[in-house]
Amino acid sequence: METLIKVLKGGSCKITPQRIAVYNVLQDNFDHPNAEAIYNKLAPTYPTISLATVYKSLELFAELGLIQVINIGENSFRYDYNAKSHPHVVCTKCHKVEDLEDESFMELSSAVEEMKHYKITKQQLCFYGVCPECTDM
Amino acid sequence: METLIKVLKGGSCKITPQRIAVYNVLQDNFDHPNAEAIYNKLAPTYPTISLATVYKSLELFAELGLIQVINIGENSFRYDYNAKSHPHVVCTKCHKVEDLEDESFMELSSAVEEMKHYKITKQQLCFYGVCPECTDM
DNA sequence: ACCTAAAAAAATAAAAATTATTATTTACTA
DNA sequence: TAGTAAATAATAATTTTTATTTTTTTAGGT
């Protein structure tokens, strides 16, 4: 919250109730919502907000490095409050998306750099399977 | 080509010129085209083909395990002739997508299984950076 | 605290990607 | 080779995202 205000100011962007609201939804929901899910979460308490504003806020946050955009093979993008690169685990039954905060995966980039002689700047790892809860059924 | 016919027959699907044409485009183009790129490739030699048919063929091939659908953070899906799970390396300058055929990355799934107690069935790894050709500029 | 200029929001339209529908054509079985 | 089920083409509809335009709001300077 303090972070949001600091970063917005740093980027000479205005602090608006809409931006705060969108950011708070991401902060409170670790289910990696897409733009529409965020919009729906906001609807009850913020009935006048526009979906375009949600998209524009998310785009801005991503540019400012506040959040990250992820892509788990669905037809829409999802947004992650944690901007730091980390793997995601997707349950193919209940469709939940979990974070895997493990630094060791970051080393893969250097392996790729050696193999392909690229200068790697970002990595996106996604594992699909059945979660413990769904296995028991 | 023989593979396509065998698998289509095995799935009791009909062997049509359109399906053969779509499959051939993927076989001959390792740049991981999206549906529209495939459609455009076909247009000169196959002017009557419909974009919907391209989509339906690709969907079928993916279901039959002939190809794989990948997702490199663009707004459209790309299709990979190589159905076996392998990492992809994307150049953020020229936007080319390369395959990284290295078995060692497959071990990551078991690591994730242990950490999160999921039964992992698929993994999708994507590395972004600047390719050797683009670095020299 | 008030005015002002610039930025952002809302509403809407447009664009892009994908899927669904329906009539016609084609592939394959018997 | 005739019949039937499946596939294609053409088109419409849907979904997701972006652009446009008008109105409103923020934040800095008086």
Coordinates of N, CA and C in Angstrom, one line a residue, chain A residues 71-75 77 87 89-92 96-100 102 104-105 108-109 111-112 115-133 135, chain B residues 71-75 77 87 89-92 96-100 102 104-105 108-109 111-112 115-133 135:
Chain A
N71 N 0.6 -16.1 -17.5 CA 0.0 -16.7 -18.7 C 0.0 -18.2 -18.5
I72 N -1.0 -18.8 -18.1 CA -1.0 -20.2 -17.8 C -1.7 -21.0 -18.8
G73 N -1.7 -20.5 -20.0 CA -2.3 -21.3 -21.1 C -3.8 -21.1 -21.2
E74 N -4.4 -20.1 -20.6 CA -5.8 -19.8 -20.7 C -5.9 -18.8 -21.8
N75 N -7.1 -18.4 -22.1 CA -7.3 -17.3 -23.1 C -7.2 -15.9 -22.5
F77 N -5.1 -13.2 -19.6 CA -3.9 -13.1 -18.7 C -4.3 -13.0 -17.3
P87 N 8.2 -19.8 -10.2 CA 7.3 -20.7 -10.9 C 5.9 -20.8 -10.4
V89 N 2.3 -23.3 -10.2 CA 1.8 -24.7 -10.2 C 0.3 -24.6 -10.4
V90 N -0.2 -25.2 -11.4 CA -1.6 -25.1 -11.8 C -2.3 -26.4 -11.6
C91 N -3.4 -26.5 -10.9 CA -4.2 -27.7 -10.8 C -5.1 -27.8 -11.9
T92 N -5.0 -28.9 -12.7 CA -5.8 -29.1 -13.9 C -7.2 -29.5 -13.5
K96 N -6.8 -24.0 -9.7 CA -6.1 -23.0 -8.8 C -4.6 -22.9 -9.3
V97 N -4.1 -21.7 -9.0 CA -2.7 -21.4 -9.4 C -1.9 -21.0 -8.2
E98 N -0.9 -21.8 -7.9 CA -0.1 -21.6 -6.7 C 1.2 -21.0 -7.0
D99 N 1.8 -20.3 -6.1 CA 3.2 -19.8 -6.3 C 4.2 -20.8 -5.8
L100 N 5.3 -20.8 -6.4 CA 6.4 -21.7 -5.9 C 7.6 -20.8 -5.6
D102 N 10.8 -20.5 -4.7 CA 12.0 -21.2 -4.5 C 13.1 -20.6 -5.4
S104 N 15.9 -21.6 -6.2 CA 16.8 -22.5 -7.0 C 16.4 -22.5 -8.5
F105 N 15.2 -22.2 -8.8 CA 14.8 -22.3 -10.2 C 15.4 -21.1 -11.0
L108 N 18.3 -21.7 -13.6 CA 18.0 -22.2 -14.9 C 18.4 -21.3 -16.0
S109 N 18.2 -20.0 -15.7 CA 18.4 -19.0 -16.8 C 19.9 -19.0 -17.2
A111 N 21.9 -21.5 -17.1 CA 22.1 -22.8 -17.9 C 21.6 -22.5 -19.4
V112 N 20.5 -21.8 -19.5 CA 20.0 -21.5 -20.9 C 20.9 -20.6 -21.6
M115 N 23.7 -22.6 -22.9 CA 23.4 -23.5 -24.0 C 23.0 -22.8 -25.3
K116 N 22.3 -21.7 -25.2 CA 21.8 -21.0 -26.4 C 22.5 -19.7 -26.7
H117 N 23.4 -19.3 -25.8 CA 24.1 -18.0 -26.0 C 23.1 -16.8 -26.1
Y118 N 22.1 -16.9 -25.4 CA 21.2 -15.7 -25.2 C 21.6 -15.0 -23.9
K119 N 21.2 -13.7 -23.9 CA 21.2 -13.0 -22.6 C 19.8 -13.0 -22.0
I120 N 19.6 -14.0 -21.1 CA 18.2 -14.2 -20.5 C 17.9 -13.1 -19.5
T121 N 16.7 -12.5 -19.7 CA 16.3 -11.4 -18.8 C 15.0 -11.8 -17.9
K122 N 14.4 -12.8 -18.4 CA 13.1 -13.2 -17.7 C 12.8 -14.7 -17.9
Q123 N 12.2 -15.3 -17.0 CA 11.8 -16.7 -17.2 C 10.4 -16.9 -16.6
Q124 N 9.7 -17.8 -17.3 CA 8.3 -18.0 -16.8 C 8.1 -19.6 -16.8
L125 N 8.0 -20.1 -15.6 CA 7.9 -21.6 -15.5 C 6.5 -21.9 -15.0
C126 N 5.9 -22.9 -15.6 CA 4.5 -23.3 -15.2 C 4.4 -24.8 -15.2
F127 N 4.0 -25.3 -14.1 CA 3.8 -26.8 -13.9 C 2.4 -27.1 -13.8
Y128 N 1.9 -28.1 -14.5 CA 0.5 -28.5 -14.5 C 0.3 -29.9 -13.9
G129 N -0.7 -30.0 -13.0 CA -0.9 -31.3 -12.4 C -2.1 -31.3 -11.5
V130 N -2.2 -32.3 -10.7 CA -3.4 -32.4 -9.8 C -2.9 -32.1 -8.4
C131 N -3.6 -31.2 -7.7 CA -3.2 -30.8 -6.4 C -3.6 -31.8 -5.3
P132 N -3.0 -31.8 -4.1 CA -3.3 -32.8 -3.1 C -4.8 -32.9 -2.8
E133 N -5.5 -31.8 -2.8 CA -6.9 -31.8 -2.5 C -7.7 -32.6 -3.5
T135 N -6.5 -34.8 -5.6 CA -6.1 -36.2 -5.8 C -7.0 -37.1 -4.9
Chain B
N71 N 2.4 -21.0 -25.4 CA 1.9 -19.7 -25.0 C 3.1 -18.9 -24.4
I72 N 3.5 -18.0 -25.2 CA 4.7 -17.3 -24.8 C 4.4 -15.8 -24.3
G73 N 3.2 -15.7 -23.9 CA 2.8 -14.4 -23.3 C 2.4 -13.4 -24.3
E74 N 2.0 -13.9 -25.5 CA 1.4 -13.0 -26.5 C -0.1 -13.2 -26.4
N75 N -0.8 -12.5 -27.2 CA -2.3 -12.6 -27.1 C -2.8 -13.7 -28.0
F77 N -2.2 -18.0 -29.3 CA -1.5 -19.2 -29.1 C -0.6 -19.6 -30.3
P87 N 11.6 -26.9 -23.2 CA 11.6 -25.4 -22.9 C 11.7 -24.6 -24.2
V89 N 12.8 -20.7 -25.9 CA 13.6 -19.5 -25.7 C 13.1 -18.4 -26.6
V90 N 12.7 -17.3 -26.1 CA 12.1 -16.3 -26.9 C 13.0 -15.0 -27.0
C91 N 13.3 -14.6 -28.2 CA 14.1 -13.3 -28.3 C 13.2 -12.1 -28.2
T92 N 13.4 -11.3 -27.3 CA 12.5 -10.2 -27.0 C 12.8 -9.0 -28.1
K96 N 11.8 -14.2 -32.2 CA 11.8 -15.6 -32.7 C 11.7 -16.5 -31.4
V97 N 11.2 -17.7 -31.7 CA 11.0 -18.7 -30.6 C 11.8 -19.9 -31.0
E98 N 12.7 -20.3 -30.1 CA 13.5 -21.5 -30.4 C 13.2 -22.6 -29.4
D99 N 13.4 -23.8 -29.8 CA 13.3 -25.0 -29.0 C 14.5 -25.2 -28.2
L100 N 14.4 -25.8 -27.0 CA 15.6 -26.2 -26.3 C 15.4 -27.6 -25.9
D102 N 16.5 -30.4 -24.4 CA 17.4 -30.9 -23.3 C 16.6 -31.6 -22.3
S104 N 17.3 -32.6 -19.5 CA 17.5 -32.4 -18.0 C 16.4 -31.5 -17.4
F105 N 15.8 -30.7 -18.2 CA 14.7 -29.9 -17.6 C 13.5 -30.7 -17.2
L108 N 12.7 -31.3 -13.4 CA 12.1 -30.3 -12.5 C 10.7 -30.7 -12.0
S109 N 10.0 -31.4 -12.8 CA 8.7 -31.8 -12.4 C 8.7 -32.6 -11.1
A111 N 10.9 -32.4 -8.8 CA 11.2 -31.5 -7.7 C 9.9 -30.8 -7.2
V112 N 9.1 -30.3 -8.2 CA 7.9 -29.7 -7.9 C 6.9 -30.6 -7.2
M115 N 7.9 -30.8 -3.6 CA 7.7 -29.5 -2.9 C 6.2 -29.3 -2.6
K116 N 5.4 -29.5 -3.6 CA 4.0 -29.0 -3.5 C 3.0 -30.2 -3.3
H117 N 3.6 -31.4 -3.4 CA 2.7 -32.6 -3.3 C 1.7 -32.7 -4.4
Y118 N 2.0 -32.2 -5.6 CA 1.1 -32.3 -6.8 C 1.6 -33.5 -7.6
K119 N 0.7 -34.1 -8.4 CA 1.1 -35.1 -9.4 C 1.2 -34.3 -10.7
I120 N 2.5 -33.9 -11.0 CA 2.7 -33.1 -12.2 C 2.6 -33.9 -13.5
T121 N 1.8 -33.4 -14.5 CA 1.6 -34.1 -15.7 C 2.2 -33.4 -16.9
K122 N 2.5 -32.1 -16.7 CA 2.9 -31.3 -17.9 C 3.7 -30.1 -17.3
Q123 N 4.7 -29.7 -18.1 CA 5.4 -28.4 -17.7 C 5.6 -27.6 -18.9
Q124 N 5.6 -26.3 -18.7 CA 5.8 -25.3 -19.8 C 6.9 -24.3 -19.3
L125 N 8.0 -24.3 -19.9 CA 9.1 -23.4 -19.5 C 9.5 -22.5 -20.6
C126 N 9.5 -21.2 -20.3 CA 9.8 -20.2 -21.3 C 10.8 -19.2 -20.8
F127 N 11.9 -19.0 -21.6 CA 13.0 -18.1 -21.2 C 13.0 -17.0 -22.2
Y128 N 13.1 -15.8 -21.7 CA 13.0 -14.6 -22.5 C 14.4 -13.9 -22.4
G129 N 14.9 -13.4 -23.6 CA 16.1 -12.7 -23.6 C 16.5 -12.2 -25.0
V130 N 17.8 -11.9 -25.2 CA 18.2 -11.4 -26.5 C 19.1 -12.4 -27.1
C131 N 18.7 -12.8 -28.3 CA 19.5 -13.8 -29.1 C 20.8 -13.3 -29.5
P132 N 21.8 -14.3 -29.9 CA 23.1 -13.8 -30.3 C 23.1 -12.9 -31.5
E133 N 22.2 -13.1 -32.4 CA 22.1 -12.2 -33.6 C 21.7 -10.8 -33.2
T135 N 22.1 -9.4 -30.2 CA 23.0 -8.8 -29.3 C 24.1 -8.1 -30.1

